[in-house]
Short mmCIF file of C-alpha atoms and ligand atoms in Angstrom, two decimals:
data_model
loop_
_atom_site.label_atom_id
_atom_site.label_comp_id
_atom_site.label_asym_id
_atom_site.label_seq_id
_atom_site.Cartn_x
_atom_site.Cartn_y
_atom_site.Cartn_z
CA MET A 1159 -109.45 282.76 34.06
CA ILE A 1160 -108.92 282.70 30.30
CA ASN A 1161 -108.42 279.32 28.66
CA VAL A 1162 -107.22 278.51 25.15
CA THR A 1163 -110.83 277.96 24.18
CA LYS A 1164 -114.31 278.22 25.59
CA THR A 1165 -117.15 276.08 24.36
CA PHE A 1166 -119.84 278.11 22.59
CA LEU A 1167 -123.13 277.46 24.39
CA PRO A 1168 -126.33 278.44 22.59
CA PRO A 1169 -129.20 279.89 24.66
CA GLN A 1170 -130.41 276.98 26.79
CA GLU A 1171 -134.06 277.49 25.85
CA GLU A 1172 -133.14 277.04 22.18
CA TYR A 1173 -131.39 273.75 22.97
CA ASN A 1174 -134.39 272.62 25.04
CA ALA A 1175 -136.86 273.53 22.30
CA ILE A 1176 -134.94 271.38 19.79
CA LEU A 1177 -134.58 268.54 22.27
CA LYS A 1178 -138.35 268.52 22.75
CA SER A 1179 -138.78 266.53 19.53
CA ALA A 1180 -136.67 263.74 21.07
CA TRP A 1181 -139.07 263.71 24.02
CA ASP A 1182 -142.01 263.70 21.62
CA THR A 1183 -140.72 260.68 19.72
CA GLY A 1184 -139.25 258.99 22.80
CA TRP A 1185 -136.04 258.32 20.81
CA MET A 1186 -132.65 259.12 22.27
CA THR A 1187 -130.48 257.53 19.60
CA ASN A 1188 -130.40 255.09 16.65
CA ARG A 1189 -130.46 257.81 14.02
CA GLY A 1190 -133.54 259.65 15.18
CA VAL A 1191 -135.10 262.75 13.66
CA LEU A 1192 -132.51 265.13 15.13
CA VAL A 1193 -129.46 263.26 13.77
CA GLN A 1194 -131.14 263.12 10.36
CA GLU A 1195 -131.98 266.83 10.50
CA LEU A 1196 -128.42 267.72 11.53
CA GLU A 1197 -126.96 265.65 8.69
CA ALA A 1198 -129.30 267.33 6.18
CA LYS A 1199 -128.46 270.82 7.44
CA LEU A 1200 -124.72 270.14 7.45
CA LYS A 1201 -124.86 268.87 3.86
CA THR A 1202 -126.35 272.20 2.80
CA TYR A 1203 -124.14 274.33 5.05
CA LEU A 1204 -120.93 272.60 3.97
CA GLY A 1205 -121.91 271.93 0.35
CA ILE A 1206 -121.25 268.18 0.46
CA SER A 1207 -123.12 265.18 -0.87
CA ASN A 1208 -122.52 262.60 1.90
CA ILE A 1209 -122.10 262.72 5.65
CA ILE A 1210 -122.40 260.27 8.52
CA ALA A 1211 -122.70 261.90 11.94
CA THR A 1212 -120.71 260.00 14.57
CA THR A 1213 -120.32 260.05 18.32
CA ASN A 1214 -116.79 261.49 18.23
CA GLY A 1215 -114.00 262.32 15.79
CA THR A 1216 -111.77 259.32 16.54
CA LEU A 1217 -114.04 256.40 15.60
CA PRO A 1218 -114.38 257.76 12.03
CA LEU A 1219 -110.60 257.48 11.62
CA GLN A 1220 -110.70 253.88 12.83
CA ILE A 1221 -113.70 253.06 10.64
CA ALA A 1222 -111.96 254.61 7.62
CA ILE A 1223 -108.85 252.48 8.15
CA LYS A 1224 -110.98 249.36 8.60
CA ALA A 1225 -113.39 249.99 5.72
CA LEU A 1226 -110.65 250.85 3.22
CA GLY A 1227 -108.99 247.57 4.18
CA LEU A 1228 -105.72 249.25 5.05
CA THR A 1229 -102.90 247.00 6.20
CA GLY A 1230 -99.16 247.23 6.79
CA GLU A 1231 -97.76 250.74 6.76
CA ILE A 1232 -99.63 254.03 6.72
CA ILE A 1233 -97.71 257.20 5.99
CA THR A 1234 -98.71 259.91 8.43
CA THR A 1235 -97.78 263.19 10.06
CA PRO A 1236 -96.07 263.53 13.44
CA PHE A 1237 -97.64 266.96 13.95
CA SER A 1238 -101.25 266.24 14.90
CA TYR A 1239 -103.37 265.23 17.84
CA VAL A 1240 -102.59 261.77 19.22
CA ALA A 1241 -105.82 260.30 17.75
CA THR A 1242 -104.31 260.37 14.25
CA THR A 1243 -101.49 258.03 15.27
CA SER A 1244 -103.33 255.98 17.88
CA SER A 1245 -106.08 255.10 15.37
CA ILE A 1246 -103.48 253.64 13.00
CA VAL A 1247 -101.90 251.54 15.76
CA TRP A 1248 -105.33 250.57 17.19
CA GLU A 1249 -106.30 249.15 13.78
CA GLY A 1250 -103.16 247.03 13.67
CA CYS A 1251 -101.21 249.11 11.15
CA LYS A 1252 -97.81 250.75 11.46
CA PRO A 1253 -97.53 254.55 11.35
CA VAL A 1254 -94.63 255.71 9.19
CA PHE A 1255 -93.87 259.32 10.02
CA VAL A 1256 -92.94 261.84 7.36
CA ASP A 1257 -91.75 265.21 8.65
CA ILE A 1258 -93.74 268.43 8.18
CA ASP A 1259 -93.30 271.57 6.14
CA PRO A 1260 -91.97 274.35 8.40
CA GLU A 1261 -94.23 277.03 6.87
CA TYR A 1262 -97.58 275.25 6.47
CA LEU A 1263 -97.07 272.75 9.34
CA THR A 1264 -98.74 270.00 7.27
CA ILE A 1265 -97.00 266.81 6.09
CA ASP A 1266 -94.08 267.62 3.76
CA GLU A 1267 -95.30 266.21 0.46
CA THR A 1268 -91.79 266.28 -1.02
CA LYS A 1269 -90.68 263.64 1.52
CA ILE A 1270 -93.60 261.22 1.12
CA GLU A 1271 -92.31 259.16 -1.83
CA ALA A 1272 -89.06 258.29 -0.06
CA ALA A 1273 -91.09 256.71 2.74
CA ILE A 1274 -93.20 254.46 0.49
CA THR A 1275 -92.41 250.73 0.61
CA ALA A 1276 -94.11 247.60 -0.75
CA LYS A 1277 -96.11 247.50 2.50
CA THR A 1278 -97.53 251.03 2.28
CA SER A 1279 -101.32 251.05 1.92
CA ALA A 1280 -102.29 254.69 2.52
CA ILE A 1281 -101.47 258.25 3.45
CA LEU A 1282 -103.29 259.58 6.53
CA ALA A 1283 -102.55 263.29 6.86
CA THR A 1284 -103.96 266.07 9.01
CA HIS A 1285 -105.09 269.47 7.73
CA VAL A 1286 -103.33 271.14 10.67
CA PHE A 1287 -105.30 273.91 12.43
CA GLY A 1288 -107.65 273.89 9.43
CA ASN A 1289 -104.78 274.51 6.98
CA PRO A 1290 -105.10 272.20 3.96
CA CYS A 1291 -102.30 269.75 3.12
CA ALA A 1292 -100.68 269.92 -0.33
CA ILE A 1293 -103.77 268.15 -1.67
CA GLU A 1294 -102.87 268.02 -5.40
CA ALA A 1295 -99.34 266.73 -4.80
CA ILE A 1296 -100.61 264.06 -2.41
CA GLU A 1297 -103.23 262.98 -4.94
CA VAL A 1298 -100.58 262.55 -7.65
CA ILE A 1299 -98.38 260.47 -5.33
CA ALA A 1300 -101.33 258.34 -4.20
CA LYS A 1301 -102.37 257.61 -7.81
CA ARG A 1302 -98.83 256.78 -8.86
CA HIS A 1303 -98.40 254.26 -6.03
CA ASP A 1304 -102.00 253.08 -5.77
CA LEU A 1305 -102.48 254.32 -2.21
CA LYS A 1306 -105.63 255.43 -0.42
CA VAL A 1307 -105.81 258.93 1.09
CA VAL A 1308 -107.48 259.67 4.41
CA TYR A 1309 -107.62 263.21 5.75
CA ASP A 1310 -107.96 263.89 9.44
CA ALA A 1311 -109.93 267.10 8.99
CA ALA A 1312 -110.88 267.39 12.68
CA HIS A 1313 -110.06 271.12 12.63
CA CYS A 1314 -111.65 271.90 9.29
CA PHE A 1315 -115.30 272.73 9.86
CA GLY A 1316 -116.27 275.23 7.12
CA VAL A 1317 -112.86 275.28 5.42
CA THR A 1318 -112.97 275.37 1.64
CA TYR A 1319 -110.19 274.62 -0.82
CA ASN A 1320 -110.38 275.82 -4.42
CA GLY A 1321 -113.99 276.82 -3.83
CA GLN A 1322 -115.33 273.56 -2.42
CA SER A 1323 -115.55 271.88 0.96
CA ILE A 1324 -112.24 270.50 2.18
CA PHE A 1325 -114.20 267.36 3.15
CA ASN A 1326 -114.53 266.53 -0.56
CA TYR A 1327 -110.85 265.67 -0.88
CA GLY A 1328 -109.15 262.32 -0.40
CA ASN A 1329 -110.98 258.99 -0.37
CA VAL A 1330 -112.38 259.97 2.99
CA SER A 1331 -112.24 262.86 5.42
CA THR A 1332 -113.16 262.92 9.09
CA CYS A 1333 -114.13 265.78 11.39
CA SER A 1334 -114.48 266.24 15.15
CA PHE A 1335 -117.37 268.04 16.80
CA HIS A 1336 -115.78 267.86 20.27
CA ALA A 1337 -116.67 270.70 22.66
CA THR A 1338 -113.22 272.28 22.11
CA LYS A 1339 -113.65 272.38 18.34
CA LEU A 1340 -115.00 275.24 16.22
CA PHE A 1341 -118.43 273.62 15.67
CA HIS A 1342 -119.49 271.17 18.35
CA THR A 1343 -122.09 268.69 19.58
CA GLY A 1344 -120.48 268.16 23.01
CA GLU A 1345 -118.79 264.99 21.82
CA GLY A 1346 -119.25 264.23 18.15
CA GLY A 1347 -117.79 263.96 14.71
CA ALA A 1348 -118.42 262.94 11.12
CA LEU A 1349 -117.25 260.83 8.22
CA PHE A 1350 -117.28 262.12 4.66
CA ALA A 1351 -116.88 260.03 1.50
CA LYS A 1352 -117.98 261.25 -1.92
CA ASP A 1353 -117.92 257.71 -3.31
CA GLU A 1354 -121.35 256.11 -2.76
CA THR A 1355 -120.07 252.55 -2.34
CA LEU A 1356 -117.59 253.67 0.29
CA HIS A 1357 -120.20 255.85 1.98
CA ASN A 1358 -122.55 252.87 2.25
CA LYS A 1359 -119.79 250.71 3.68
CA PHE A 1360 -119.04 253.36 6.31
CA PHE A 1361 -122.73 253.61 7.09
CA TYR A 1362 -123.00 249.90 7.90
CA HIS A 1363 -119.73 249.96 9.83
CA HIS A 1364 -120.84 252.81 12.11
CA ASN A 1365 -123.96 250.89 13.20
CA PHE A 1366 -122.79 247.34 14.01
CA GLY A 1367 -123.19 246.28 10.38
CA HIS A 1368 -126.99 246.30 10.81
CA ASP A 1369 -128.95 245.83 7.60
CA GLY A 1370 -132.39 246.18 9.15
CA PRO A 1371 -133.17 244.96 12.68
CA GLU A 1372 -132.50 241.26 12.07
CA ALA A 1373 -129.77 241.12 9.45
CA PHE A 1374 -126.11 242.09 9.25
CA GLN A 1375 -124.25 243.20 6.18
CA GLY A 1376 -120.89 242.51 7.82
CA ILE A 1377 -118.88 243.50 10.85
CA GLY A 1378 -119.37 246.92 12.43
CA ILE A 1379 -118.83 249.02 15.51
CA ASN A 1380 -121.06 251.50 17.32
CA ALA A 1381 -120.17 255.05 16.33
CA LYS A 1382 -123.67 256.52 16.15
CA MET A 1383 -124.37 260.08 17.21
CA SER A 1384 -127.18 260.38 19.78
CA GLU A 1385 -130.18 262.73 19.71
CA PRO A 1386 -128.98 265.05 22.53
CA GLN A 1387 -125.67 265.45 20.66
CA ALA A 1388 -127.49 266.30 17.42
CA ALA A 1389 -129.73 268.76 19.29
CA MET A 1390 -126.61 270.65 20.44
CA GLY A 1391 -125.33 270.77 16.87
CA LEU A 1392 -128.67 272.08 15.60
CA ALA A 1393 -128.64 274.76 18.33
CA VAL A 1394 -125.04 275.83 17.58
CA LEU A 1395 -125.22 275.82 13.76
CA PRO A 1396 -127.28 279.06 13.37
CA TYR A 1397 -124.54 280.92 15.29
CA MET A 1398 -121.64 279.84 13.07
CA GLY A 1399 -121.63 283.09 11.07
CA GLU A 1400 -121.37 285.16 14.23
CA ILE A 1401 -118.75 282.82 15.75
CA LEU A 1402 -116.56 283.01 12.63
CA GLU A 1403 -116.81 286.82 12.44
CA GLU A 1404 -115.71 287.24 16.01
CA ARG A 1405 -112.83 284.77 15.72
CA LYS A 1406 -111.67 286.47 12.54
CA HIS A 1407 -111.61 289.81 14.32
CA ILE A 1408 -109.59 288.42 17.25
CA ALA A 1409 -107.12 286.68 14.90
CA GLU A 1410 -106.63 289.94 12.99
CA THR A 1411 -106.01 291.81 16.25
CA TYR A 1412 -103.32 289.25 17.16
CA ASN A 1413 -101.82 289.51 13.65
CA ALA A 1414 -101.51 293.27 13.96
CA ALA A 1415 -99.99 293.08 17.44
CA PHE A 1416 -97.34 290.54 16.42
CA LYS A 1417 -96.40 291.85 12.99
CA ASP A 1418 -93.10 293.44 14.03
CA THR A 1419 -91.98 290.65 16.37
CA THR A 1420 -89.92 287.47 15.96
CA LEU A 1421 -93.03 285.34 16.52
CA LYS A 1422 -93.73 283.09 13.59
CA LEU A 1423 -97.26 282.59 12.34
CA PHE A 1424 -98.16 279.69 10.08
CA LYS A 1425 -98.79 280.13 6.40
CA ILE A 1426 -102.28 279.45 5.07
CA ARG A 1427 -102.32 277.34 1.91
CA GLU A 1428 -103.03 279.24 -1.32
CA GLY A 1429 -106.61 278.51 -2.46
CA ALA A 1430 -107.89 277.89 1.06
CA ARG A 1431 -110.61 279.79 2.87
CA TRP A 1432 -109.51 279.32 6.48
CA ASN A 1433 -111.82 279.00 9.51
CA TYR A 1434 -109.92 280.71 12.37
CA SER A 1435 -110.05 277.49 14.36
CA TYR A 1436 -106.78 278.07 16.26
CA TYR A 1437 -104.20 280.80 16.72
CA PRO A 1438 -100.79 279.10 16.91
CA VAL A 1439 -97.62 281.13 17.38
CA VAL A 1440 -94.13 279.66 17.08
CA PHE A 1441 -91.40 281.04 19.36
CA LYS A 1442 -87.69 281.20 18.55
CA ASP A 1443 -86.94 278.46 21.08
CA GLU A 1444 -88.60 276.43 23.83
CA ALA A 1445 -87.12 278.63 26.58
CA GLU A 1446 -88.89 281.66 25.13
CA LEU A 1447 -92.16 279.71 24.92
CA LEU A 1448 -91.83 278.64 28.56
CA ARG A 1449 -91.15 282.24 29.67
CA VAL A 1450 -94.23 283.54 27.84
CA LYS A 1451 -96.38 280.67 29.08
CA ALA A 1452 -95.32 281.31 32.69
CA ALA A 1453 -96.05 285.04 32.38
CA LEU A 1454 -99.51 284.32 30.93
CA ASN A 1455 -100.24 281.67 33.58
CA GLN A 1456 -99.34 284.25 36.24
CA ALA A 1457 -102.22 286.36 34.92
CA ALA A 1458 -104.57 283.31 34.91
CA ILE A 1459 -104.32 282.96 31.11
CA PHE A 1460 -103.88 279.41 29.89
CA PRO A 1461 -102.73 278.94 26.30
CA ARG A 1462 -102.13 275.35 25.17
CA ARG A 1463 -99.03 273.58 23.92
CA TYR A 1464 -100.74 272.09 20.87
CA PHE A 1465 -99.63 269.90 19.26
CA TYR A 1466 -97.16 268.62 21.79
CA PRO A 1467 -95.33 266.29 21.89
CA SER A 1468 -94.41 265.38 18.31
CA LEU A 1469 -96.15 262.03 17.73
CA ASN A 1470 -93.04 260.22 16.45
CA THR A 1471 -91.79 260.36 20.06
CA LEU A 1472 -94.75 258.37 21.50
CA ASP A 1473 -93.52 255.29 23.31
CA TYR A 1474 -95.73 252.88 21.35
CA VAL A 1475 -94.42 253.76 17.88
CA GLU A 1476 -91.13 253.00 16.19
CA SER A 1477 -88.94 255.95 17.01
CA VAL A 1478 -87.73 257.92 14.01
CA SER A 1479 -86.33 261.41 13.75
CA CYS A 1480 -88.62 264.21 12.49
CA PRO A 1481 -86.53 267.31 13.24
CA VAL A 1482 -88.96 269.91 11.89
CA SER A 1483 -91.99 268.52 13.72
CA GLU A 1484 -90.05 268.02 16.97
CA SER A 1485 -88.73 271.55 16.77
CA VAL A 1486 -92.11 273.15 15.99
CA ALA A 1487 -93.88 271.05 18.64
CA SER A 1488 -91.43 272.31 21.27
CA ARG A 1489 -91.99 275.96 20.28
CA VAL A 1490 -95.68 276.26 19.40
CA LEU A 1491 -98.37 277.70 21.64
CA CYS A 1492 -102.05 278.11 20.74
CA LEU A 1493 -103.33 281.41 22.11
CA PRO A 1494 -106.87 281.91 23.45
CA LEU A 1495 -109.31 282.26 20.57
CA TYR A 1496 -113.05 281.93 21.04
CA HIS A 1497 -116.40 283.64 20.69
CA GLY A 1498 -116.82 285.84 23.76
CA LEU A 1499 -113.12 286.63 24.30
CA GLN A 1500 -113.22 290.33 25.15
CA PRO A 1501 -111.13 293.02 23.36
CA LEU A 1502 -109.57 294.01 26.70
CA GLU A 1503 -108.57 290.40 27.31
CA VAL A 1504 -106.97 290.18 23.85
CA LYS A 1505 -105.11 293.40 24.66
CA LEU A 1506 -103.86 291.97 27.96
CA ILE A 1507 -102.68 288.74 26.27
CA THR A 1508 -100.77 290.59 23.55
CA LYS A 1509 -99.26 293.02 26.10
CA ILE A 1510 -97.95 290.21 28.31
CA ILE A 1511 -96.48 288.44 25.28
CA LEU A 1512 -94.84 291.58 23.86
CA ASP A 1513 -93.47 292.58 27.28
CA THR A 1514 -91.99 289.11 27.82
CA LEU A 1515 -90.37 288.75 24.38
C1 PLP B 804 -109.88 266.53 18.19
C2 PLP B 804 -109.08 265.76 17.22
C3 PLP B 804 -109.32 264.40 16.96
C4 PLP B 804 -110.25 263.57 17.78
O1 PLP B 804 -111.54 264.00 17.85
P1 PLP B 804 -112.49 263.57 19.05
O2 PLP B 804 -113.81 264.11 18.63
O3 PLP B 804 -111.97 264.22 20.29
O4 PLP B 804 -112.48 262.10 19.15
C5 PLP B 804 -108.61 263.78 15.95
N1 PLP B 804 -107.67 264.45 15.25
C6 PLP B 804 -107.39 265.74 15.48
C7 PLP B 804 -106.35 266.43 14.65
C8 PLP B 804 -108.06 266.43 16.50
O5 PLP B 804 -107.74 267.69 16.76
#
């Protein structure tokens, strides 16, 4: 069976050796030595000044909305994972969907200003499949209308834009370290804010508002990463170079196989160094996608309809039309892409797709 992804597992003895320090200290959580070591190593690896490791990639979105004091309407993309929209609704704000760009698949920056009202407090956009949004244009719009910018950068581990970490852009960026993501800690995630005041606010928020054991700085939630999670991250991190090389090779093999077909690949933003986190292909219509998916399933190959459905069609949001996102969501399939996917398997996948087209 070949799935869309396969979690990279480091040698178990390496994980155990790292975990030993948690046994030695007797600490399983509350920002122990392993969480602090992971944060320090990620700062160096990613080239960033601030990070807060969290227990997943959804709580950071909710904390960002809360800590920035966002209210009313938040402009967002319909082409993302459900957590982007659900976090907005969960925090009592209203998602206002702006359609996506058909080439880059990120929010269409040329349509944002028309969606701004007196109630708009922020733009929450996703760097889709690790592909940066139109960052400069969004920054100009945000400044002009005094809006905050939050980037759901769940897919962006290791992505750089104009030579620096993608996590440096916007007022805040979030990442997910879920087991299906490029870099993982089982469950996990992170919050990134360059601004020290904001970073400190996030820090209190992610740990109940604790200011020492007996005092509280304000309200908070529990979003702390645990020691076993951090141990997994520390065990996976040394393999990132190897993981990226292999994914790059597989993606290039797919590119070559599909270059003379009608399949549409997404366009990587100029100035970005991409991370090969997903391999989405867009079919000419949904019927073609369903035919290819069925043929692959027949051979025990399970690509994923991702992202699907378009989030503006969720039953708990105000329904609006986003024709580009709805169309892409109905036609996009993420093909298997992971460390350990064998060349013969890649060959089989491309053959089935080419034969079915
Ligand atoms: C995975 C993902 C999330 C949520 O991350 P979790 O770690 O699963 O909570 C949020 N946004 C996007 C775009 C994602 O892909």
